[in-house]
Amino acid sequence: MYTSTRGSSLVLNASQAIIRGLADDGGLFVPQVMPRFNVDDIKNLSQLTYRQRACIILASFLNDYSPDEIRQCVDNAYMPEKFDNELVAPLCEIDESLSVLELWHGPTSAFKDMALQLLPQLLSTALRKEAVSNEIVILVATSGDTGKAALEGFKDVNKTRIIVFYPSEGVSEIQKLQMVTQEGKNTFVVAVNGNFDDAQTGVKNIFNDVLLREIIEHNGFSFSSANSINWGRLVPQIVYYFSAYADMLKSNRISANDKINFVVPTGNFGNILAGYYALCMGLPINKLICASNANDVLTEFLMTGVYNRKRIFHKTLSPSMDILVSSNLERLLYHLSGNTNTVKNLMEQLEKNGCYSVNDDIIKAIHKIFWAGFADDDKTIETIKYIYDKFNYVVDPHTAVAWHVYEDYKKQSGDDTPTVIVSTASPFKFADSVNFALSGNRENLTGFEQLEKLTGITKWNIPAPLASLREKPILHAITCEKSMMKDTVLEILSLSERFSE
Ligand SMILES: *Cc1c(COP(=O)(O)O)cnc(C)c1O
């Protein structure tokens, strides 16, 4: 069962927690009991496919889902038509002690697919199990990648509809094409005249509009979000930590019970938190290494115990990590302190003062498990080139940040434990930065020309979902002013007239 990090007495099963997303007291849902896996359980995983591994890990958390329901969700999420690698999350060996876990073989070529392919399946199943009659309307404001991954995940999923708002100025040409060519009967994509903040504020206002909510509930709809604090988005990410370990066992790179490190490019702290859950469940992990870009708020926190969001916001070459408030950190604070009052106080301080600091016990607990570092844009570019020259392997800027932090960690700690770098995007997703790093010059090319150039340098194929964009018809052409987002939602739900009455 699941409870809130902030101490309300609410206790829910997994379906209910996934439907609600956020607890009423503003806290996040956490499992009351951590499932445990022993050496033999983990050894057994190494003989299985990714989908079979996923079923076992998910079943340990989603007690109210039947094995058949879980299997159906997993098969729909990770079907071969959607992932261009049969292993789903393959491990690429770099040298004796270093591997890269490639999480970008899904339909949008980035790691968000790992969770956003499965969340809609879990949600749709939960709605059926809990006999919820309303259709769920997912609202997303996106700066690019999350919107597309959510659209792909919710496409044609029963009893759901998804509306994505993207800023007309602020997404790349390829990102825009990915969204406006989106297929699916239940998908809607809207360009907002404004920047990302405008789009995000508009969506928040819609969520907070009590009258609007009443009207749409009355007409058979409920709003929900697909953001990374939903338990249904976190739990799929635990699977690939086990899967990576199982693959290392399978290829005899490690023996049962050997510990390994993971290095994770981090933004909202969802990915690395899933690694922490894997550790708590018994996976032999030595260190979880948290990598940030110039927005190094987490580096400071994990090293010193001081969280301070009052700092300059940097727009970097690894935009999916440009974050100053990492929401999922709340779950870690809960597990380390074991005290909902502590969490509540810290979150109130963050809200009020923009900062907080944790006590020595928590800092000690953090240092046992975590190490943290960061890389600025210059280091990121340098690292992409260094990896290509040294290993003939190409990484995107987010993965390069992690790689640089790993090199720093090795130098400072002398630790030679086998290590997995978690790779979160295909280099083609950020072809302009990667081309600049590899060729040394920044050319003024279109998105497609950048893809061609990167293929030319690397001889890797352009991922099919990106290559096929050229031929796809534009299916979404709605634009709206930032003041009209609510009206646009009502129009999409065919409720405009009823609302004005
Ligand atoms: C979202 C994202 C991240 C950050 O992951 P969190 O779970 O938010 O820490 C890193 N890299 C890429 C490419 C992403 O899309």
Short mmCIF file of C-alpha atoms and ligand atoms in Angstrom, two decimals:
data_model
loop_
_atom_site.label_atom_id
_atom_site.label_comp_id
_atom_site.label_asym_id
_atom_site.label_seq_id
_atom_site.Cartn_x
_atom_site.Cartn_y
_atom_site.Cartn_z
CA MET A 1 0.00 0.00 0.00
CA TYR A 2 1.00 3.62 -0.54
CA THR A 3 1.07 6.63 1.79
CA SER A 4 2.01 10.29 1.48
CA THR A 5 5.51 11.60 2.24
CA ARG A 6 3.87 14.39 4.26
CA GLY A 7 1.97 12.30 6.78
CA SER A 8 -1.74 12.39 5.92
CA SER A 9 -3.48 9.24 7.10
CA LEU A 10 -4.49 8.27 3.58
CA VAL A 11 -3.56 4.70 2.58
CA LEU A 12 -4.13 3.65 -1.04
CA ASN A 13 -3.45 0.68 -3.25
CA ALA A 14 -1.24 1.11 -6.32
CA SER A 15 -4.12 1.75 -8.75
CA GLN A 16 -5.52 4.51 -6.57
CA ALA A 17 -2.09 6.10 -6.09
CA ILE A 18 -1.50 6.08 -9.85
CA ILE A 19 -4.92 7.61 -10.58
CA ARG A 20 -4.43 10.37 -8.00
CA GLY A 21 -0.81 11.18 -8.87
CA LEU A 22 -0.29 13.53 -5.93
CA ALA A 23 -1.53 13.15 -2.34
CA ASP A 24 -4.07 15.67 -1.02
CA ASP A 25 -1.54 17.09 1.46
CA GLY A 26 0.80 17.94 -1.44
CA GLY A 27 3.07 14.98 -0.70
CA LEU A 28 4.15 12.18 -3.03
CA PHE A 29 3.05 8.56 -2.77
CA VAL A 30 5.61 6.10 -1.40
CA PRO A 31 5.36 2.34 -0.82
CA GLN A 32 4.86 1.33 2.83
CA VAL A 33 6.93 -1.82 2.40
CA MET A 34 9.94 -2.33 0.15
CA PRO A 35 9.90 -5.66 -1.74
CA ARG A 36 13.15 -7.62 -1.35
CA PHE A 37 15.11 -9.58 -3.96
CA ASN A 38 17.85 -12.01 -2.87
CA VAL A 39 20.86 -13.23 -4.88
CA ASP A 40 18.96 -16.10 -6.43
CA ASP A 41 16.05 -13.89 -7.46
CA ILE A 42 18.52 -11.58 -9.19
CA LYS A 43 20.44 -14.46 -10.81
CA ASN A 44 17.17 -15.80 -12.18
CA LEU A 45 16.46 -12.46 -13.86
CA SER A 46 19.56 -12.86 -16.02
CA GLN A 47 17.90 -15.70 -17.93
CA LEU A 48 14.84 -13.60 -18.80
CA THR A 49 13.90 -11.02 -21.44
CA TYR A 50 13.47 -7.36 -20.53
CA ARG A 51 9.70 -7.72 -20.61
CA GLN A 52 9.80 -10.74 -18.28
CA ARG A 53 12.11 -8.91 -15.90
CA ALA A 54 9.70 -5.95 -15.94
CA CYS A 55 6.74 -8.19 -15.03
CA ILE A 56 8.55 -9.56 -11.98
CA ILE A 57 9.75 -6.18 -10.65
CA LEU A 58 6.38 -4.50 -11.27
CA ALA A 59 4.43 -7.33 -9.65
CA SER A 60 6.43 -6.82 -6.45
CA PHE A 61 5.04 -3.27 -6.16
CA LEU A 62 1.63 -3.42 -7.88
CA ASN A 63 -0.04 -5.98 -5.63
CA ASP A 64 -3.55 -5.12 -6.75
CA TYR A 65 -2.77 -5.80 -10.44
CA SER A 66 -3.10 -9.42 -11.59
CA PRO A 67 -0.13 -11.09 -13.34
CA ASP A 68 -2.15 -11.00 -16.59
CA GLU A 69 -2.86 -7.31 -16.25
CA ILE A 70 0.81 -6.55 -15.66
CA ARG A 71 1.88 -8.71 -18.60
CA GLN A 72 -0.60 -6.95 -20.87
CA CYS A 73 0.65 -3.50 -19.77
CA VAL A 74 4.29 -4.48 -20.25
CA ASP A 75 3.68 -6.06 -23.67
CA ASN A 76 1.83 -2.98 -24.89
CA ALA A 77 4.54 -0.65 -23.56
CA TYR A 78 7.70 -2.38 -24.77
CA MET A 79 6.49 -4.06 -27.96
CA PRO A 80 9.10 -4.68 -30.66
CA GLU A 81 7.38 -2.23 -33.04
CA LYS A 82 8.13 0.55 -30.58
CA PHE A 83 11.72 -0.25 -29.60
CA ASP A 84 14.41 -0.56 -32.25
CA ASN A 85 16.52 -2.89 -30.11
CA GLU A 86 15.15 -6.29 -29.12
CA LEU A 87 16.81 -5.99 -25.71
CA VAL A 88 14.76 -2.80 -25.05
CA ALA A 89 17.47 -1.38 -22.74
CA PRO A 90 20.77 -2.82 -24.03
CA LEU A 91 24.05 -2.56 -22.17
CA CYS A 92 26.99 -1.46 -24.32
CA GLU A 93 30.44 -2.51 -23.07
CA ILE A 94 33.01 0.29 -23.26
CA ASP A 95 35.99 -1.33 -21.48
CA GLU A 96 36.56 -3.97 -18.74
CA SER A 97 35.01 -1.88 -16.00
CA LEU A 98 32.69 0.52 -17.83
CA SER A 99 29.35 -0.04 -19.60
CA VAL A 100 26.65 2.24 -20.93
CA LEU A 101 22.96 1.48 -20.40
CA GLU A 102 21.18 2.78 -23.51
CA LEU A 103 17.68 3.93 -22.55
CA TRP A 104 16.88 5.61 -25.84
CA HIS A 105 15.71 2.88 -28.19
CA GLY A 106 12.02 3.80 -27.82
CA PRO A 107 9.67 5.76 -30.09
CA THR A 108 11.03 9.23 -29.21
CA SER A 109 14.72 8.30 -28.93
CA ALA A 110 15.01 9.37 -25.28
CA PHE A 111 14.77 7.81 -21.86
CA LYS A 112 11.35 9.32 -21.00
CA ASP A 113 9.89 6.54 -23.19
CA MET A 114 10.90 3.90 -20.63
CA ALA A 115 8.37 5.34 -18.18
CA LEU A 116 5.90 7.11 -20.46
CA GLN A 117 5.23 4.00 -22.52
CA LEU A 118 4.16 2.14 -19.40
CA LEU A 119 2.41 4.80 -17.28
CA PRO A 120 -0.61 5.15 -19.64
CA GLN A 121 -1.06 1.37 -19.64
CA LEU A 122 -0.93 1.24 -15.84
CA LEU A 123 -3.31 4.19 -15.59
CA SER A 124 -5.83 2.83 -18.07
CA THR A 125 -5.82 -0.53 -16.26
CA ALA A 126 -6.22 1.25 -12.91
CA LEU A 127 -9.24 3.20 -14.21
CA ARG A 128 -10.89 -0.05 -15.23
CA LYS A 129 -10.08 -1.77 -11.93
CA GLU A 130 -11.34 1.13 -9.84
CA ALA A 131 -14.44 1.48 -12.07
CA VAL A 132 -13.74 5.15 -12.77
CA SER A 133 -16.28 6.23 -15.35
CA ASN A 134 -14.83 9.60 -16.36
CA GLU A 135 -12.47 9.90 -19.29
CA ILE A 136 -9.06 11.15 -18.14
CA VAL A 137 -7.75 14.26 -19.89
CA ILE A 138 -3.97 14.51 -19.59
CA LEU A 139 -2.69 18.09 -19.78
CA VAL A 140 1.00 18.66 -20.50
CA ALA A 141 3.07 21.80 -20.93
CA THR A 142 6.31 20.86 -22.63
CA SER A 143 9.62 22.43 -23.51
CA GLY A 144 10.00 19.69 -26.09
CA ASP A 145 10.81 16.13 -25.09
CA THR A 146 8.28 15.20 -22.43
CA GLY A 147 5.35 16.29 -24.58
CA LYS A 148 6.28 13.99 -27.43
CA ALA A 149 7.03 11.05 -25.14
CA ALA A 150 3.66 11.52 -23.39
CA LEU A 151 1.82 11.75 -26.74
CA GLU A 152 3.40 8.49 -27.89
CA GLY A 153 2.59 6.80 -24.59
CA PHE A 154 -1.07 7.88 -24.44
CA LYS A 155 -1.76 7.48 -28.16
CA ASP A 156 -5.02 5.50 -28.53
CA VAL A 157 -4.99 4.37 -24.88
CA ASN A 158 -8.52 3.57 -23.73
CA LYS A 159 -10.43 6.17 -21.69
CA THR A 160 -7.71 8.79 -22.01
CA ARG A 161 -7.20 11.90 -24.07
CA ILE A 162 -4.03 13.98 -24.14
CA ILE A 163 -3.58 17.70 -24.82
CA VAL A 164 -0.02 18.99 -25.15
CA PHE A 165 0.81 22.71 -25.12
CA TYR A 166 4.19 23.71 -26.49
CA PRO A 167 5.65 27.23 -26.70
CA SER A 168 5.62 28.50 -30.30
CA GLU A 169 9.04 30.02 -29.67
CA GLY A 170 11.21 27.60 -27.77
CA VAL A 171 11.17 24.11 -29.23
CA SER A 172 13.52 22.95 -31.96
CA GLU A 173 12.35 22.36 -35.51
CA ILE A 174 12.61 18.58 -35.08
CA GLN A 175 10.81 18.64 -31.72
CA LYS A 176 7.99 20.65 -33.26
CA LEU A 177 7.71 18.25 -36.21
CA GLN A 178 7.65 15.30 -33.83
CA MET A 179 4.61 16.78 -32.11
CA VAL A 180 2.59 18.23 -34.99
CA THR A 181 2.82 14.94 -36.92
CA GLN A 182 1.54 12.96 -33.92
CA GLU A 183 -0.89 10.18 -34.79
CA GLY A 184 -3.70 8.81 -32.59
CA LYS A 185 -7.42 9.53 -32.26
CA ASN A 186 -7.07 10.94 -28.74
CA THR A 187 -4.07 13.25 -29.20
CA PHE A 188 -4.19 17.06 -29.39
CA VAL A 189 -1.23 19.38 -29.84
CA VAL A 190 -1.48 23.14 -29.37
CA ALA A 191 1.13 25.85 -30.04
CA VAL A 192 0.93 28.61 -27.43
CA ASN A 193 2.09 32.06 -28.49
CA GLY A 194 4.67 32.56 -25.77
CA ASN A 195 7.53 30.79 -24.01
CA PHE A 196 7.64 27.63 -21.90
CA ASP A 197 6.76 29.48 -18.69
CA ASP A 198 3.63 30.85 -20.32
CA ALA A 199 2.55 27.37 -21.37
CA GLN A 200 3.33 25.93 -17.94
CA THR A 201 1.52 28.72 -16.08
CA GLY A 202 -1.49 28.24 -18.34
CA VAL A 203 -1.67 24.53 -17.55
CA LYS A 204 -1.27 25.19 -13.81
CA ASN A 205 -4.10 27.72 -13.96
CA ILE A 206 -6.34 25.16 -15.63
CA PHE A 207 -5.55 22.58 -12.93
CA ASN A 208 -6.33 25.14 -10.22
CA ASP A 209 -9.59 26.41 -11.74
CA VAL A 210 -12.21 24.92 -9.43
CA LEU A 211 -15.22 25.97 -11.51
CA LEU A 212 -13.70 24.57 -14.68
CA ARG A 213 -12.96 21.29 -12.93
CA GLU A 214 -16.56 21.02 -11.75
CA ILE A 215 -17.88 21.60 -15.24
CA ILE A 216 -15.68 19.05 -16.90
CA GLU A 217 -16.25 16.45 -14.13
CA HIS A 218 -19.96 16.97 -14.63
CA ASN A 219 -19.51 16.22 -18.33
CA GLY A 220 -17.62 12.97 -17.84
CA PHE A 221 -13.99 14.14 -17.83
CA SER A 222 -11.25 14.45 -15.19
CA PHE A 223 -7.93 16.27 -15.55
CA SER A 224 -4.67 14.53 -14.77
CA SER A 225 -0.99 15.05 -15.49
CA ALA A 226 1.79 12.79 -16.69
CA ASN A 227 4.58 14.41 -14.73
CA SER A 228 7.40 12.55 -13.12
CA ILE A 229 6.07 12.50 -9.56
CA ASN A 230 3.41 9.89 -10.39
CA TRP A 231 4.30 6.51 -8.89
CA GLY A 232 3.30 4.96 -12.22
CA ARG A 233 6.13 6.84 -13.86
CA LEU A 234 8.71 5.97 -11.25
CA VAL A 235 8.16 2.24 -10.90
CA PRO A 236 8.95 1.36 -14.55
CA GLN A 237 12.38 2.95 -14.09
CA ILE A 238 13.39 0.53 -11.31
CA VAL A 239 13.31 -2.30 -13.85
CA TYR A 240 16.30 -1.21 -15.92
CA TYR A 241 18.62 -1.06 -12.90
CA PHE A 242 17.91 -4.73 -12.24
CA SER A 243 18.07 -5.47 -15.94
CA ALA A 244 21.52 -3.87 -16.31
CA TYR A 245 22.83 -5.86 -13.35
CA ALA A 246 21.31 -9.07 -14.73
CA ASP A 247 22.98 -8.46 -18.10
CA MET A 248 26.36 -7.96 -16.41
CA LEU A 249 25.90 -11.27 -14.60
CA LYS A 250 24.87 -12.95 -17.82
CA SER A 251 28.00 -11.81 -19.68
CA ASN A 252 30.21 -12.74 -16.68
CA ARG A 253 31.43 -9.21 -16.21
CA ILE A 254 30.54 -9.58 -12.54
CA SER A 255 29.72 -12.46 -10.16
CA ALA A 256 26.57 -12.75 -8.08
CA ASN A 257 26.65 -10.29 -5.16
CA ASP A 258 29.38 -8.07 -6.69
CA LYS A 259 28.56 -4.42 -6.25
CA ILE A 260 28.40 -1.96 -9.15
CA ASN A 261 28.10 1.83 -9.54
CA PHE A 262 25.52 3.71 -11.60
CA VAL A 263 26.12 7.23 -12.92
CA VAL A 264 22.89 9.07 -13.69
CA PRO A 265 22.36 12.36 -15.57
CA THR A 266 19.85 13.98 -13.26
CA GLY A 267 17.15 16.65 -13.44
CA ASN A 268 13.98 15.97 -11.50
CA PHE A 269 15.67 13.13 -9.53
CA GLY A 270 13.26 10.49 -10.89
CA ASN A 271 15.75 8.29 -12.71
CA ILE A 272 18.34 8.14 -9.93
CA LEU A 273 15.64 7.68 -7.28
CA ALA A 274 14.57 4.52 -9.11
CA GLY A 275 18.20 3.37 -8.65
CA TYR A 276 17.87 4.07 -4.94
CA TYR A 277 14.72 1.91 -4.80
CA ALA A 278 16.61 -0.88 -6.58
CA LEU A 279 19.31 -0.64 -3.91
CA CYS A 280 16.74 -0.78 -1.10
CA MET A 281 15.24 -3.87 -2.74
CA GLY A 282 18.55 -5.70 -2.51
CA LEU A 283 20.35 -4.92 -5.76
CA PRO A 284 24.09 -4.81 -4.93
CA ILE A 285 24.91 -1.16 -5.65
CA ASN A 286 28.08 0.50 -4.35
CA LYS A 287 27.47 4.15 -5.30
CA LEU A 288 24.77 6.08 -7.12
CA ILE A 289 26.57 8.97 -8.77
CA CYS A 290 24.37 11.98 -9.45
CA ALA A 291 25.47 14.08 -12.43
CA SER A 292 24.22 17.63 -13.00
CA ASN A 293 24.96 20.33 -15.55
CA ALA A 294 25.70 23.97 -14.63
CA ASN A 295 22.46 23.90 -12.64
CA ASP A 296 24.33 22.19 -9.81
CA VAL A 297 21.75 22.47 -7.02
CA LEU A 298 21.76 18.70 -6.47
CA THR A 299 25.56 18.48 -6.42
CA GLU A 300 25.63 20.97 -3.59
CA PHE A 301 22.79 19.27 -1.75
CA LEU A 302 24.16 15.73 -1.91
CA MET A 303 27.66 16.85 -0.92
CA THR A 304 26.74 19.37 1.84
CA GLY A 305 23.12 18.81 2.86
CA VAL A 306 22.10 22.34 1.85
CA TYR A 307 19.39 22.68 -0.81
CA ASN A 308 19.30 26.19 -2.22
CA ARG A 309 17.20 27.02 -5.25
CA LYS A 310 18.01 30.72 -5.03
CA ARG A 311 20.58 30.77 -7.78
CA ILE A 312 20.92 31.71 -11.43
CA PHE A 313 19.05 29.43 -13.82
CA HIS A 314 21.34 28.33 -16.66
CA LYS A 315 20.03 27.31 -20.08
CA THR A 316 22.45 24.57 -21.10
CA LEU A 317 23.18 22.10 -23.89
CA SER A 318 21.52 19.41 -21.72
CA PRO A 319 18.11 21.11 -21.39
CA SER A 320 16.29 18.17 -19.82
CA MET A 321 18.46 18.68 -16.73
CA ASP A 322 17.86 22.44 -16.49
CA ILE A 323 15.95 22.24 -13.22
CA LEU A 324 16.27 24.01 -9.86
CA VAL A 325 13.58 22.13 -7.95
CA SER A 326 13.93 18.37 -8.20
CA SER A 327 10.51 17.14 -7.07
CA ASN A 328 11.39 13.51 -6.51
CA LEU A 329 14.01 14.40 -3.91
CA GLU A 330 11.09 14.56 -1.49
CA ARG A 331 10.77 10.78 -1.68
CA LEU A 332 14.45 10.30 -0.80
CA LEU A 333 14.11 12.64 2.19
CA TYR A 334 11.16 10.59 3.37
CA HIS A 335 13.01 7.28 3.14
CA LEU A 336 16.20 8.60 4.74
CA SER A 337 14.54 10.47 7.60
CA GLY A 338 11.68 8.03 8.13
CA ASN A 339 9.76 11.02 9.40
CA THR A 340 6.87 12.72 7.60
CA ASN A 341 7.08 15.80 9.84
CA THR A 342 10.66 16.37 8.80
CA VAL A 343 9.69 16.13 5.12
CA LYS A 344 6.75 18.47 5.61
CA ASN A 345 8.94 21.05 7.35
CA LEU A 346 11.67 20.90 4.73
CA MET A 347 9.19 21.29 1.88
CA GLU A 348 7.55 24.23 3.63
CA GLN A 349 10.95 25.88 4.05
CA LEU A 350 11.69 25.34 0.36
CA GLU A 351 8.37 26.92 -0.56
CA LYS A 352 8.81 29.87 1.82
CA ASN A 353 12.56 30.57 1.78
CA GLY A 354 13.78 28.79 -1.34
CA CYS A 355 16.19 26.68 0.72
CA TYR A 356 16.60 24.16 3.52
CA SER A 357 19.31 22.06 5.11
CA VAL A 358 19.12 18.54 6.50
CA ASN A 359 20.62 17.17 9.73
CA ASP A 360 23.88 15.23 10.09
CA ASP A 361 22.18 11.84 10.23
CA ILE A 362 20.61 12.40 6.86
CA ILE A 363 23.85 13.74 5.39
CA LYS A 364 25.67 10.64 6.62
CA ALA A 365 23.01 8.39 5.10
CA ILE A 366 23.30 10.28 1.81
CA HIS A 367 27.09 9.97 1.70
CA LYS A 368 26.92 6.21 2.22
CA ILE A 369 25.03 5.84 -1.04
CA PHE A 370 25.48 8.91 -3.22
CA TRP A 371 28.27 10.87 -4.81
CA ALA A 372 27.60 13.98 -6.90
CA GLY A 373 29.32 16.21 -9.43
CA PHE A 374 28.56 18.48 -12.37
CA ALA A 375 29.81 19.47 -15.82
CA ASP A 376 29.30 22.82 -17.56
CA ASP A 377 28.71 23.17 -21.32
CA ASP A 378 32.42 23.43 -22.23
CA LYS A 379 33.18 20.21 -20.34
CA THR A 380 30.14 18.57 -21.97
CA ILE A 381 31.37 19.36 -25.49
CA GLU A 382 34.93 18.30 -24.61
CA THR A 383 33.65 15.01 -23.22
CA ILE A 384 31.59 14.13 -26.33
CA LYS A 385 34.73 14.55 -28.43
CA TYR A 386 36.95 12.67 -25.94
CA ILE A 387 34.60 9.66 -25.84
CA TYR A 388 34.41 9.53 -29.62
CA ASP A 389 38.17 9.74 -30.05
CA LYS A 390 38.96 7.24 -27.30
CA PHE A 391 36.15 4.68 -27.62
CA ASN A 392 34.61 5.37 -31.03
CA TYR A 393 31.25 5.79 -29.24
CA VAL A 394 28.88 8.73 -29.54
CA VAL A 395 26.87 10.21 -26.69
CA ASP A 396 24.33 13.02 -26.38
CA PRO A 397 25.05 16.01 -24.10
CA HIS A 398 23.12 14.59 -21.10
CA THR A 399 25.09 11.37 -21.18
CA ALA A 400 28.32 13.35 -21.65
CA VAL A 401 27.60 15.22 -18.40
CA ALA A 402 27.37 11.87 -16.62
CA TRP A 403 30.55 10.60 -18.24
CA HIS A 404 32.50 13.66 -17.17
CA VAL A 405 31.25 13.34 -13.59
CA TYR A 406 32.25 9.66 -13.61
CA GLU A 407 35.82 10.61 -14.65
CA ASP A 408 35.92 13.12 -11.78
CA TYR A 409 34.61 10.51 -9.36
CA LYS A 410 37.24 7.98 -10.39
CA LYS A 411 40.04 10.52 -9.99
CA GLN A 412 38.88 11.66 -6.57
CA SER A 413 37.87 8.30 -5.08
CA GLY A 414 40.22 5.84 -6.80
CA ASP A 415 37.23 3.49 -6.92
CA ASP A 416 37.48 0.92 -9.71
CA THR A 417 34.15 -0.84 -9.07
CA PRO A 418 32.45 -1.88 -12.35
CA THR A 419 30.30 1.06 -13.40
CA VAL A 420 27.27 1.66 -15.60
CA ILE A 421 26.69 5.08 -17.12
CA VAL A 422 22.97 5.59 -17.70
CA SER A 423 22.53 7.07 -21.18
CA THR A 424 19.33 9.08 -21.49
CA ALA A 425 19.10 10.26 -25.10
CA SER A 426 20.18 9.26 -28.57
CA PRO A 427 22.91 11.58 -29.87
CA PHE A 428 20.62 12.23 -32.86
CA LYS A 429 18.14 13.91 -30.55
CA PHE A 430 20.76 16.63 -29.97
CA ALA A 431 22.54 16.40 -33.31
CA ASP A 432 23.54 20.08 -33.49
CA SER A 433 25.50 19.97 -30.21
CA VAL A 434 27.03 16.60 -31.01
CA ASN A 435 28.08 17.73 -34.50
CA PHE A 436 29.65 20.82 -33.00
CA ALA A 437 31.57 18.71 -30.49
CA LEU A 438 32.81 16.24 -33.09
CA SER A 439 33.56 18.59 -35.98
CA GLY A 440 34.61 21.68 -34.04
CA ASN A 441 32.40 24.04 -36.04
CA ARG A 442 28.88 25.26 -35.63
CA GLU A 443 27.15 25.34 -39.01
CA ASN A 444 23.80 26.92 -39.66
CA LEU A 445 21.94 23.79 -40.78
CA THR A 446 18.31 22.68 -40.67
CA GLY A 447 17.32 19.92 -38.26
CA PHE A 448 17.38 17.30 -41.00
CA GLU A 449 20.77 18.47 -42.28
CA GLN A 450 22.13 18.06 -38.74
CA LEU A 451 20.86 14.47 -38.69
CA GLU A 452 22.50 13.79 -42.07
CA LYS A 453 25.76 15.32 -40.92
CA LEU A 454 25.83 13.18 -37.78
CA THR A 455 25.19 10.04 -39.82
CA GLY A 456 28.03 11.05 -42.08
CA ILE A 457 30.46 11.38 -39.17
CA THR A 458 29.39 8.37 -37.11
CA LYS A 459 28.07 5.97 -39.76
CA TRP A 460 25.22 5.24 -37.31
CA ASN A 461 21.72 5.16 -38.79
CA ILE A 462 19.33 7.98 -38.01
CA PRO A 463 16.71 6.48 -35.63
CA ALA A 464 13.62 5.58 -37.69
CA PRO A 465 11.18 7.80 -35.72
CA LEU A 466 13.34 10.85 -36.53
CA ALA A 467 14.13 9.87 -40.13
CA SER A 468 10.45 9.28 -40.95
CA LEU A 469 9.44 12.81 -39.90
CA ARG A 470 10.21 14.10 -43.37
CA GLU A 471 7.37 12.11 -44.92
CA LYS A 472 4.76 12.51 -42.19
CA PRO A 473 1.74 14.78 -42.78
CA ILE A 474 1.11 17.61 -40.34
CA LEU A 475 -1.94 16.63 -38.28
CA HIS A 476 -2.04 19.39 -35.66
CA ALA A 477 -2.23 23.07 -36.49
CA ILE A 478 -4.03 24.64 -33.51
CA THR A 479 -2.43 27.80 -32.13
CA CYS A 480 -3.69 29.84 -29.23
CA GLU A 481 -2.87 32.95 -27.22
CA LYS A 482 -1.62 32.25 -23.72
CA SER A 483 -4.79 33.79 -22.29
CA MET A 484 -6.93 31.37 -24.31
CA MET A 485 -5.61 27.99 -23.18
CA LYS A 486 -8.65 27.23 -21.05
CA ASP A 487 -10.99 28.03 -23.93
CA THR A 488 -8.94 25.79 -26.19
CA VAL A 489 -9.29 22.88 -23.77
CA LEU A 490 -13.06 23.40 -23.63
CA GLU A 491 -13.25 23.48 -27.39
CA ILE A 492 -11.28 20.26 -27.68
CA LEU A 493 -13.67 18.62 -25.20
CA SER A 494 -16.65 20.11 -27.14
CA LEU A 495 -17.77 21.96 -24.01
CA SER A 496 -17.33 25.60 -25.04
CA GLU A 497 -21.02 26.29 -25.40
CA ARG A 498 -22.10 24.60 -22.24
CA PHE A 499 -19.44 26.55 -20.37
CA SER A 500 -20.55 29.97 -21.57
CA GLU A 501 -24.20 29.34 -20.72
C1 LIG B 1 14.31 13.88 -18.24
C2 LIG B 1 15.71 13.66 -18.67
C3 LIG B 1 16.78 13.60 -17.74
C4 LIG B 1 16.57 13.80 -16.25
O1 LIG B 1 15.90 12.74 -15.65
P1 LIG B 1 15.21 12.93 -14.21
O2 LIG B 1 14.47 11.69 -13.97
O3 LIG B 1 14.32 14.13 -14.36
O4 LIG B 1 16.31 13.16 -13.24
C5 LIG B 1 18.04 13.36 -18.22
N1 LIG B 1 18.29 13.23 -19.55
C6 LIG B 1 17.30 13.29 -20.47
C7 LIG B 1 17.63 13.16 -21.91
C8 LIG B 1 15.98 13.51 -20.06
O5 LIG B 1 15.01 13.58 -20.99
#
